[in-house]
Amino acid sequence: MPRHPVQATTEADHSFCPVYEAINILQEKWTLHIIRSLLQGPRGFNELSRAVGGCNPATLAQRLEKLEHLGIISKTIHSTMPPRTSYALTQAGQALQEVIEAIDRWSRAYLPKPSEGPP
């Protein structure tokens, strides 16, 4: 089946473009890092913070809240002492594994390794 290029839309177009909407969600800093980390399984807030690295706690909390609102992750509060919260990908979040793998393939094929410098 031949692949057709995805048509870009403008604000003047006034039509829904799923690619545009998805890029708007996934482009936010740390979002794909969070999803990539959760592909390895559920994680607590601190564990996720360490795995993502460099994201301040307020930003991480904001991204997690938005991803939960969008149905990409689920949040579970465990009734332990002290209470513990864990985050996991939903089915929609798991489906983003293909996106992460596509980015990985593309970057390995086309981006220079750090030791090589720019092309």
CSV table of N, CA, C and O in Angstrom, one decimal:
chain,number,residue,atom,x,y,z
A,1,MET,N,0.8,-1.2,0.0
A,1,MET,CA,0.0,0.0,0.0
A,1,MET,C,0.9,1.2,0.0
A,1,MET,O,1.7,1.4,0.9
A,2,PRO,N,0.8,2.1,-1.0
A,2,PRO,CA,1.6,3.3,-1.0
A,2,PRO,C,1.3,4.3,0.1
A,2,PRO,O,0.1,4.4,0.5
A,3,ARG,N,2.3,4.9,0.7
A,3,ARG,CA,2.1,5.9,1.7
A,3,ARG,C,1.9,7.2,1.1
A,3,ARG,O,2.6,7.6,0.2
A,4,HIS,N,0.9,8.0,1.6
A,4,HIS,CA,0.7,9.3,1.2
A,4,HIS,C,1.2,10.3,2.2
A,4,HIS,O,1.0,10.1,3.4
A,5,PRO,N,1.8,11.4,1.8
A,5,PRO,CA,2.3,12.4,2.7
A,5,PRO,C,1.1,13.0,3.5
A,5,PRO,O,0.0,13.1,3.0
A,6,VAL,N,1.3,13.2,4.8
A,6,VAL,CA,0.3,13.8,5.7
A,6,VAL,C,0.1,15.3,5.3
A,6,VAL,O,1.1,16.0,5.2
A,7,GLN,N,-1.1,15.7,5.1
A,7,GLN,CA,-1.4,17.0,4.7
A,7,GLN,C,-1.4,17.9,6.0
A,7,GLN,O,-2.0,17.6,6.9
A,8,ALA,N,-0.6,19.0,5.9
A,8,ALA,CA,-0.6,20.0,7.0
A,8,ALA,C,-1.8,20.9,6.9
A,8,ALA,O,-2.3,21.1,5.8
A,9,THR,N,-2.2,21.4,8.0
A,9,THR,CA,-3.3,22.3,7.9
A,9,THR,C,-2.9,23.7,8.6
A,9,THR,O,-1.9,23.7,9.3
A,10,THR,N,-3.6,24.7,8.3
A,10,THR,CA,-3.3,26.0,8.9
A,10,THR,C,-4.5,26.3,9.8
A,10,THR,O,-5.6,25.7,9.7
A,11,GLU,N,-4.3,27.4,10.6
A,11,GLU,CA,-5.4,27.8,11.4
A,11,GLU,C,-6.6,28.2,10.5
A,11,GLU,O,-7.8,28.1,10.9
A,12,ALA,N,-6.4,28.8,9.4
A,12,ALA,CA,-7.4,29.2,8.5
A,12,ALA,C,-8.2,28.0,7.9
A,12,ALA,O,-9.4,28.2,7.5
A,13,ASP,N,-7.7,26.8,8.0
A,13,ASP,CA,-8.3,25.7,7.4
A,13,ASP,C,-9.5,25.3,8.3
A,13,ASP,O,-10.5,24.7,7.8
A,14,HIS,N,-9.5,25.5,9.6
A,14,HIS,CA,-10.5,25.2,10.5
A,14,HIS,C,-11.0,23.7,10.6
A,14,HIS,O,-12.0,23.4,11.0
A,15,SER,N,-10.1,22.9,10.1
A,15,SER,CA,-10.5,21.4,10.2
A,15,SER,C,-9.6,20.8,11.2
A,15,SER,O,-8.4,21.2,11.4
A,16,PHE,N,-10.0,19.7,11.7
A,16,PHE,CA,-9.3,18.9,12.7
A,16,PHE,C,-8.2,18.1,12.0
A,16,PHE,O,-8.4,17.4,11.0
A,17,CYS,N,-6.9,18.3,12.4
A,17,CYS,CA,-5.8,17.5,11.9
A,17,CYS,C,-5.2,16.7,13.0
A,17,CYS,O,-4.6,17.3,13.9
A,18,PRO,N,-5.4,15.4,13.0
A,18,PRO,CA,-4.9,14.6,14.1
A,18,PRO,C,-3.4,14.7,14.3
A,18,PRO,O,-2.9,14.6,15.4
A,19,VAL,N,-2.7,14.8,13.2
A,19,VAL,CA,-1.2,14.9,13.3
A,19,VAL,C,-0.8,16.2,14.1
A,19,VAL,O,0.0,16.2,15.0
A,20,TYR,N,-1.4,17.3,13.7
A,20,TYR,CA,-1.2,18.5,14.3
A,20,TYR,C,-1.5,18.5,15.8
A,20,TYR,O,-0.7,18.9,16.7
A,21,GLU,N,-2.6,17.9,16.2
A,21,GLU,CA,-3.0,17.7,17.6
A,21,GLU,C,-2.0,16.8,18.4
A,21,GLU,O,-1.6,17.2,19.5
A,22,ALA,N,-1.6,15.7,17.8
A,22,ALA,CA,-0.7,14.8,18.4
A,22,ALA,C,0.7,15.5,18.6
A,22,ALA,O,1.3,15.4,19.7
A,23,ILE,N,1.2,16.2,17.6
A,23,ILE,CA,2.4,16.9,17.8
A,23,ILE,C,2.4,17.9,18.9
A,23,ILE,O,3.3,18.1,19.7
A,24,ASN,N,1.3,18.7,19.0
A,24,ASN,CA,1.1,19.6,20.0
A,24,ASN,C,1.2,19.0,21.4
A,24,ASN,O,1.8,19.6,22.3
A,25,ILE,N,0.7,17.8,21.6
A,25,ILE,CA,0.8,17.1,22.9
A,25,ILE,C,2.2,16.6,23.1
A,25,ILE,O,2.8,16.8,24.2
A,26,LEU,N,2.8,15.9,22.1
A,26,LEU,CA,4.0,15.2,22.3
A,26,LEU,C,5.2,16.1,22.3
A,26,LEU,O,6.3,15.8,22.7
A,27,GLN,N,5.1,17.3,21.7
A,27,GLN,CA,6.2,18.2,21.6
A,27,GLN,C,6.6,18.9,22.9
A,27,GLN,O,7.7,19.4,23.1
A,28,GLU,N,5.7,18.9,23.9
A,28,GLU,CA,6.1,19.5,25.2
A,28,GLU,C,7.3,18.9,25.8
A,28,GLU,O,7.4,17.6,25.8
A,29,LYS,N,8.2,19.7,26.3
A,29,LYS,CA,9.4,19.2,26.8
A,29,LYS,C,9.1,18.2,27.9
A,29,LYS,O,8.2,18.4,28.8
A,30,TRP,N,9.8,17.1,27.9
A,30,TRP,CA,9.8,16.0,28.9
A,30,TRP,C,8.7,15.0,28.6
A,30,TRP,O,8.7,13.9,29.1
A,31,THR,N,7.7,15.3,27.8
A,31,THR,CA,6.6,14.4,27.6
A,31,THR,C,7.1,13.0,27.0
A,31,THR,O,6.7,12.0,27.6
A,32,LEU,N,7.8,13.0,25.9
A,32,LEU,CA,8.3,11.8,25.4
A,32,LEU,C,9.3,11.0,26.3
A,32,LEU,O,9.3,9.8,26.3
A,33,HIS,N,10.0,11.8,27.1
A,33,HIS,CA,10.9,11.2,28.0
A,33,HIS,C,10.1,10.4,29.1
A,33,HIS,O,10.5,9.3,29.5
A,34,ILE,N,9.1,11.0,29.5
A,34,ILE,CA,8.2,10.4,30.5
A,34,ILE,C,7.6,9.1,30.0
A,34,ILE,O,7.6,8.0,30.6
A,35,ILE,N,7.0,9.2,28.8
A,35,ILE,CA,6.4,8.0,28.1
A,35,ILE,C,7.4,6.9,27.9
A,35,ILE,O,7.2,5.8,28.2
A,36,ARG,N,8.6,7.3,27.4
A,36,ARG,CA,9.7,6.3,27.2
A,36,ARG,C,10.1,5.6,28.5
A,36,ARG,O,10.2,4.4,28.5
A,37,SER,N,10.2,6.3,29.6
A,37,SER,CA,10.5,5.7,30.8
A,37,SER,C,9.4,4.8,31.3
A,37,SER,O,9.7,3.7,31.8
A,38,LEU,N,8.1,5.2,31.1
A,38,LEU,CA,7.0,4.3,31.6
A,38,LEU,C,6.8,3.1,30.7
A,38,LEU,O,6.1,2.2,31.1
A,39,LEU,N,7.4,3.1,29.5
A,39,LEU,CA,7.4,1.9,28.7
A,39,LEU,C,8.0,0.7,29.4
A,39,LEU,O,7.7,-0.5,29.1
A,40,GLN,N,8.9,1.0,30.3
A,40,GLN,CA,9.6,-0.1,31.1
A,40,GLN,C,8.8,-0.6,32.2
A,40,GLN,O,9.1,-1.6,32.9
A,41,GLY,N,7.6,0.0,32.5
A,41,GLY,CA,6.7,-0.4,33.6
A,41,GLY,C,6.4,0.7,34.5
A,41,GLY,O,6.9,1.8,34.4
A,42,PRO,N,5.4,0.5,35.4
A,42,PRO,CA,5.0,1.5,36.3
A,42,PRO,C,6.1,2.0,37.2
A,42,PRO,O,7.0,1.3,37.5
A,43,ARG,N,6.0,3.3,37.5
A,43,ARG,CA,7.1,3.9,38.3
A,43,ARG,C,6.4,4.9,39.3
A,43,ARG,O,5.4,5.6,39.0
A,44,GLY,N,7.1,5.1,40.4
A,44,GLY,CA,6.6,6.1,41.4
A,44,GLY,C,7.2,7.5,40.9
A,44,GLY,O,8.0,7.6,40.0
A,45,PHE,N,6.7,8.5,41.5
A,45,PHE,CA,7.1,9.9,41.2
A,45,PHE,C,8.6,10.1,41.2
A,45,PHE,O,9.2,10.6,40.3
A,46,ASN,N,9.2,9.7,42.3
A,46,ASN,CA,10.7,9.9,42.5
A,46,ASN,C,11.5,9.1,41.5
A,46,ASN,O,12.5,9.5,41.0
A,47,GLU,N,11.0,7.8,41.4
A,47,GLU,CA,11.7,6.9,40.4
A,47,GLU,C,11.6,7.5,39.0
A,47,GLU,O,12.6,7.5,38.2
A,48,LEU,N,10.5,8.0,38.7
A,48,LEU,CA,10.2,8.6,37.3
A,48,LEU,C,11.1,9.9,37.2
A,48,LEU,O,11.7,10.1,36.1
A,49,SER,N,11.2,10.7,38.2
A,49,SER,CA,12.0,11.9,38.2
A,49,SER,C,13.5,11.5,37.9
A,49,SER,O,14.1,12.2,37.1
A,50,ARG,N,14.0,10.5,38.6
A,50,ARG,CA,15.4,10.1,38.4
A,50,ARG,C,15.6,9.5,37.0
A,50,ARG,O,16.6,9.8,36.3
A,51,ALA,N,14.6,8.7,36.5
A,51,ALA,CA,14.7,8.1,35.2
A,51,ALA,C,14.7,9.1,34.1
A,51,ALA,O,15.4,9.0,33.1
A,52,VAL,N,13.8,10.2,34.2
A,52,VAL,CA,13.7,11.2,33.2
A,52,VAL,C,15.0,12.1,33.3
A,52,VAL,O,15.5,12.5,32.3
A,53,GLY,N,15.4,12.5,34.5
A,53,GLY,CA,16.6,13.3,34.7
A,53,GLY,C,16.5,14.7,34.2
A,53,GLY,O,16.1,14.9,33.0
A,54,GLY,N,16.7,15.7,35.0
A,54,GLY,CA,16.8,17.1,34.6
A,54,GLY,C,15.4,17.8,34.6
A,54,GLY,O,15.4,19.0,34.4
A,55,CYS,N,14.4,17.1,34.9
A,55,CYS,CA,13.0,17.7,34.9
A,55,CYS,C,12.7,18.1,36.3
A,55,CYS,O,12.8,17.3,37.2
A,56,ASN,N,12.4,19.4,36.5
A,56,ASN,CA,12.1,19.8,37.9
A,56,ASN,C,10.8,19.2,38.4
A,56,ASN,O,9.9,18.9,37.5
A,57,PRO,N,10.6,19.0,39.7
A,57,PRO,CA,9.4,18.3,40.1
A,57,PRO,C,8.1,19.0,39.8
A,57,PRO,O,7.1,18.3,39.5
A,58,ALA,N,8.0,20.3,39.7
A,58,ALA,CA,6.8,21.0,39.4
A,58,ALA,C,6.4,20.7,37.9
A,58,ALA,O,5.2,20.4,37.6
A,59,THR,N,7.4,20.7,37.0
A,59,THR,CA,7.1,20.4,35.6
A,59,THR,C,6.7,19.0,35.4
A,59,THR,O,5.8,18.7,34.7
A,60,LEU,N,7.4,18.1,36.1
A,60,LEU,CA,7.1,16.7,36.0
A,60,LEU,C,5.6,16.4,36.5
A,60,LEU,O,4.9,15.8,35.8
A,61,ALA,N,5.2,17.0,37.6
A,61,ALA,CA,3.9,16.9,38.1
A,61,ALA,C,2.9,17.5,37.1
A,61,ALA,O,1.8,16.8,36.9
A,62,GLN,N,3.2,18.6,36.5
A,62,GLN,CA,2.3,19.2,35.5
A,62,GLN,C,2.1,18.3,34.3
A,62,GLN,O,1.0,18.0,33.8
A,63,ARG,N,3.3,17.7,33.8
A,63,ARG,CA,3.2,16.8,32.6
A,63,ARG,C,2.4,15.6,32.9
A,63,ARG,O,1.6,15.1,32.1
A,64,LEU,N,2.6,15.0,34.1
A,64,LEU,CA,1.9,13.8,34.5
A,64,LEU,C,0.4,14.1,34.6
A,64,LEU,O,-0.4,13.2,34.2
A,65,GLU,N,0.1,15.2,35.2
A,65,GLU,CA,-1.4,15.5,35.3
A,65,GLU,C,-2.0,15.7,33.9
A,65,GLU,O,-3.1,15.2,33.7
A,66,LYS,N,-1.3,16.3,33.0
A,66,LYS,CA,-1.8,16.5,31.6
A,66,LYS,C,-2.0,15.1,30.9
A,66,LYS,O,-3.0,14.8,30.3
A,67,LEU,N,-0.9,14.3,31.0
A,67,LEU,CA,-1.0,13.0,30.4
A,67,LEU,C,-2.1,12.1,31.0
A,67,LEU,O,-2.7,11.3,30.3
A,68,GLU,N,-2.3,12.2,32.3
A,68,GLU,CA,-3.4,11.5,32.9
A,68,GLU,C,-4.7,12.0,32.4
A,68,GLU,O,-5.6,11.2,32.0
A,69,HIS,N,-4.9,13.3,32.3
A,69,HIS,CA,-6.1,13.9,31.8
A,69,HIS,C,-6.4,13.5,30.3
A,69,HIS,O,-7.6,13.3,30.0
A,70,LEU,N,-5.4,13.3,29.5
A,70,LEU,CA,-5.5,12.9,28.1
A,70,LEU,C,-5.7,11.4,28.0
A,70,LEU,O,-5.9,10.9,26.9
A,71,GLY,N,-5.6,10.6,29.1
A,71,GLY,CA,-5.8,9.2,29.1
A,71,GLY,C,-4.6,8.4,28.6
A,71,GLY,O,-4.7,7.3,28.2
A,72,ILE,N,-3.4,9.0,28.6
A,72,ILE,CA,-2.1,8.4,28.2
A,72,ILE,C,-1.5,7.6,29.3
A,72,ILE,O,-0.9,6.6,29.1
A,73,ILE,N,-1.6,8.1,30.5
A,73,ILE,CA,-1.1,7.4,31.7
A,73,ILE,C,-2.3,7.3,32.7
A,73,ILE,O,-3.2,8.0,32.7
A,74,SER,N,-2.1,6.4,33.7
A,74,SER,CA,-3.0,6.3,34.8
A,74,SER,C,-2.2,6.5,36.1
A,74,SER,O,-1.0,6.1,36.1
A,75,LYS,N,-2.8,7.0,37.0
A,75,LYS,CA,-2.2,7.3,38.3
A,75,LYS,C,-2.9,6.4,39.4
A,75,LYS,O,-4.1,6.3,39.4
A,76,THR,N,-2.1,5.7,40.2
A,76,THR,CA,-2.6,4.9,41.3
A,76,THR,C,-2.0,5.3,42.6
A,76,THR,O,-0.8,5.5,42.7
A,77,ILE,N,-2.9,5.6,43.5
A,77,ILE,CA,-2.4,5.9,44.9
A,77,ILE,C,-2.5,4.7,45.7
A,77,ILE,O,-3.6,4.1,45.9
A,78,HIS,N,-1.4,4.2,46.3
A,78,HIS,CA,-1.4,3.0,47.1
A,78,HIS,C,-1.5,3.4,48.5
A,78,HIS,O,-0.9,4.3,49.0
A,79,SER,N,-2.4,2.7,49.2
A,79,SER,CA,-2.7,3.0,50.6
A,79,SER,C,-1.7,2.3,51.5
A,79,SER,O,-2.0,1.4,52.3
A,80,THR,N,-0.5,2.8,51.4
A,80,THR,CA,0.6,2.3,52.3
A,80,THR,C,1.0,3.5,53.2
A,80,THR,O,0.6,4.6,53.0
A,81,MET,N,1.8,3.2,54.2
A,81,MET,CA,2.3,4.3,55.0
A,81,MET,C,3.8,4.5,54.8
A,81,MET,O,4.6,3.5,55.0
A,82,PRO,N,4.3,5.6,54.3
A,82,PRO,CA,3.5,6.7,53.8
A,82,PRO,C,2.8,6.3,52.4
A,82,PRO,O,3.3,5.4,51.8
A,83,PRO,N,1.8,7.0,52.1
A,83,PRO,CA,1.1,6.7,50.8
A,83,PRO,C,2.1,6.9,49.6
A,83,PRO,O,3.0,7.7,49.6
A,84,ARG,N,1.9,6.0,48.7
A,84,ARG,CA,2.8,6.0,47.5
A,84,ARG,C,1.9,6.1,46.2
A,84,ARG,O,0.8,5.5,46.2
A,85,THR,N,2.4,6.9,45.3
A,85,THR,CA,1.7,7.1,44.0
A,85,THR,C,2.6,6.4,42.9
A,85,THR,O,3.8,6.6,42.9
A,86,SER,N,1.9,5.7,42.0
A,86,SER,CA,2.6,5.2,40.8
A,86,SER,C,1.9,5.6,39.6
A,86,SER,O,0.7,5.8,39.6
A,87,TYR,N,2.7,5.6,38.5
A,87,TYR,CA,2.1,6.0,37.2
A,87,TYR,C,2.4,4.9,36.2
A,87,TYR,O,3.5,4.3,36.3
A,88,ALA,N,1.5,4.6,35.3
A,88,ALA,CA,1.7,3.6,34.3
A,88,ALA,C,1.0,4.1,33.0
A,88,ALA,O,0.1,4.9,33.0
A,89,LEU,N,1.5,3.5,31.9
A,89,LEU,CA,0.9,3.8,30.6
A,89,LEU,C,-0.5,3.1,30.5
A,89,LEU,O,-0.6,1.9,30.9
A,90,THR,N,-1.4,3.8,29.9
A,90,THR,CA,-2.7,3.1,29.5
A,90,THR,C,-2.5,2.5,28.2
A,90,THR,O,-1.3,2.5,27.6
A,91,GLN,N,-3.5,1.9,27.6
A,91,GLN,CA,-3.4,1.3,26.3
A,91,GLN,C,-3.0,2.4,25.2
A,91,GLN,O,-2.1,2.1,24.4
A,92,ALA,N,-3.5,3.6,25.4
A,92,ALA,CA,-3.2,4.7,24.5
A,92,ALA,C,-1.7,5.0,24.6
A,92,ALA,O,-1.0,5.3,23.6
A,93,GLY,N,-1.2,5.0,25.9
A,93,GLY,CA,0.2,5.3,26.1
A,93,GLY,C,1.1,4.2,25.6
A,93,GLY,O,2.2,4.5,25.0
A,94,GLN,N,0.7,3.0,25.8
A,94,GLN,CA,1.5,1.8,25.2
A,94,GLN,C,1.6,1.9,23.7
A,94,GLN,O,2.6,1.5,23.1
A,95,ALA,N,0.6,2.4,23.1
A,95,ALA,CA,0.6,2.5,21.6
A,95,ALA,C,1.7,3.5,21.1
A,95,ALA,O,2.1,3.4,20.0
A,96,LEU,N,2.1,4.4,22.0
A,96,LEU,CA,3.2,5.3,21.6
A,96,LEU,C,4.5,4.7,21.5
A,96,LEU,O,5.5,5.3,21.1
A,97,GLN,N,4.6,3.4,21.9
A,97,GLN,CA,5.9,2.7,21.8
A,97,GLN,C,6.4,2.7,20.3
A,97,GLN,O,7.5,2.9,20.0
A,98,GLU,N,5.4,2.5,19.4
A,98,GLU,CA,5.8,2.6,18.0
A,98,GLU,C,6.4,3.9,17.6
A,98,GLU,O,7.3,4.0,16.7
A,99,VAL,N,5.9,5.0,18.1
A,99,VAL,CA,6.4,6.3,17.8
A,99,VAL,C,7.8,6.5,18.4
A,99,VAL,O,8.7,6.9,17.6
A,100,ILE,N,8.0,6.0,19.6
A,100,ILE,CA,9.4,6.1,20.2
A,100,ILE,C,10.3,5.2,19.4
A,100,ILE,O,11.5,5.6,19.1
A,101,GLU,N,9.9,4.0,19.0
A,101,GLU,CA,10.8,3.2,18.2
A,101,GLU,C,11.1,3.8,16.8
A,101,GLU,O,12.2,3.7,16.3
A,102,ALA,N,10.1,4.5,16.2
A,102,ALA,CA,10.4,5.1,14.9
A,102,ALA,C,11.4,6.3,15.1
A,102,ALA,O,12.3,6.4,14.3
A,103,ILE,N,11.3,7.0,16.2
A,103,ILE,CA,12.2,8.1,16.4
A,103,ILE,C,13.6,7.5,16.6
A,103,ILE,O,14.6,8.0,16.1
A,104,ASP,N,13.7,6.4,17.4
A,104,ASP,CA,15.0,5.7,17.6
A,104,ASP,C,15.6,5.3,16.3
A,104,ASP,O,16.8,5.5,16.0
A,105,ARG,N,14.8,4.6,15.4
A,105,ARG,CA,15.3,4.2,14.1
A,105,ARG,C,15.8,5.3,13.3
A,105,ARG,O,16.9,5.3,12.7
A,106,TRP,N,15.0,6.4,13.3
A,106,TRP,CA,15.4,7.6,12.5
A,106,TRP,C,16.7,8.2,13.0
A,106,TRP,O,17.6,8.5,12.2
A,107,SER,N,16.8,8.4,14.3
A,107,SER,CA,17.9,9.1,14.9
A,107,SER,C,19.2,8.2,14.7
A,107,SER,O,20.3,8.8,14.4
A,108,ARG,N,19.1,6.9,14.8
A,108,ARG,CA,20.3,6.0,14.6
A,108,ARG,C,20.7,6.1,13.1
A,108,ARG,O,21.9,6.0,12.8
A,109,ALA,N,19.8,6.2,12.2
A,109,ALA,CA,20.1,6.3,10.8
A,109,ALA,C,20.6,7.6,10.3
A,109,ALA,O,21.5,7.7,9.4
A,110,TYR,N,20.1,8.7,10.9
A,110,TYR,CA,20.4,10.0,10.3
A,110,TYR,C,21.1,11.0,11.2
A,110,TYR,O,21.7,12.0,10.7
A,111,LEU,N,21.2,10.8,12.5
A,111,LEU,CA,21.9,11.8,13.4
A,111,LEU,C,23.3,11.3,13.6
A,111,LEU,O,23.5,10.1,13.8
A,112,PRO,N,24.3,12.2,13.7
A,112,PRO,CA,25.6,11.7,13.9
A,112,PRO,C,25.8,11.3,15.4
A,112,PRO,O,25.1,11.9,16.3
A,113,LYS,N,26.6,10.4,15.6
A,113,LYS,CA,26.9,10.0,17.0
A,113,LYS,C,27.7,11.2,17.6
A,113,LYS,O,28.4,11.9,16.9
A,114,PRO,N,27.6,11.4,18.9
A,114,PRO,CA,28.3,12.5,19.6
A,114,PRO,C,29.7,12.6,19.3
A,114,PRO,O,30.3,13.7,19.1
A,115,SER,N,30.4,11.5,19.1
A,115,SER,CA,31.8,11.5,18.9
A,115,SER,C,32.2,11.9,17.4
A,115,SER,O,33.3,12.2,17.1
A,116,GLU,N,31.2,11.8,16.5
A,116,GLU,CA,31.4,12.1,15.1
A,116,GLU,C,31.3,13.5,14.8
A,116,GLU,O,31.8,14.0,13.8
A,117,GLY,N,30.5,14.3,15.5
A,117,GLY,CA,30.3,15.7,15.2
A,117,GLY,C,29.3,15.8,14.1
A,117,GLY,O,28.8,14.8,13.6
A,118,PRO,N,29.0,17.1,13.7
A,118,PRO,CA,28.0,17.3,12.6
A,118,PRO,C,28.5,16.8,11.3
A,118,PRO,O,29.7,16.7,11.0
A,119,PRO,N,27.6,16.4,10.4
A,119,PRO,CA,28.0,15.8,9.1
A,119,PRO,C,28.7,16.9,8.2
A,119,PRO,O,28.6,18.0,8.3
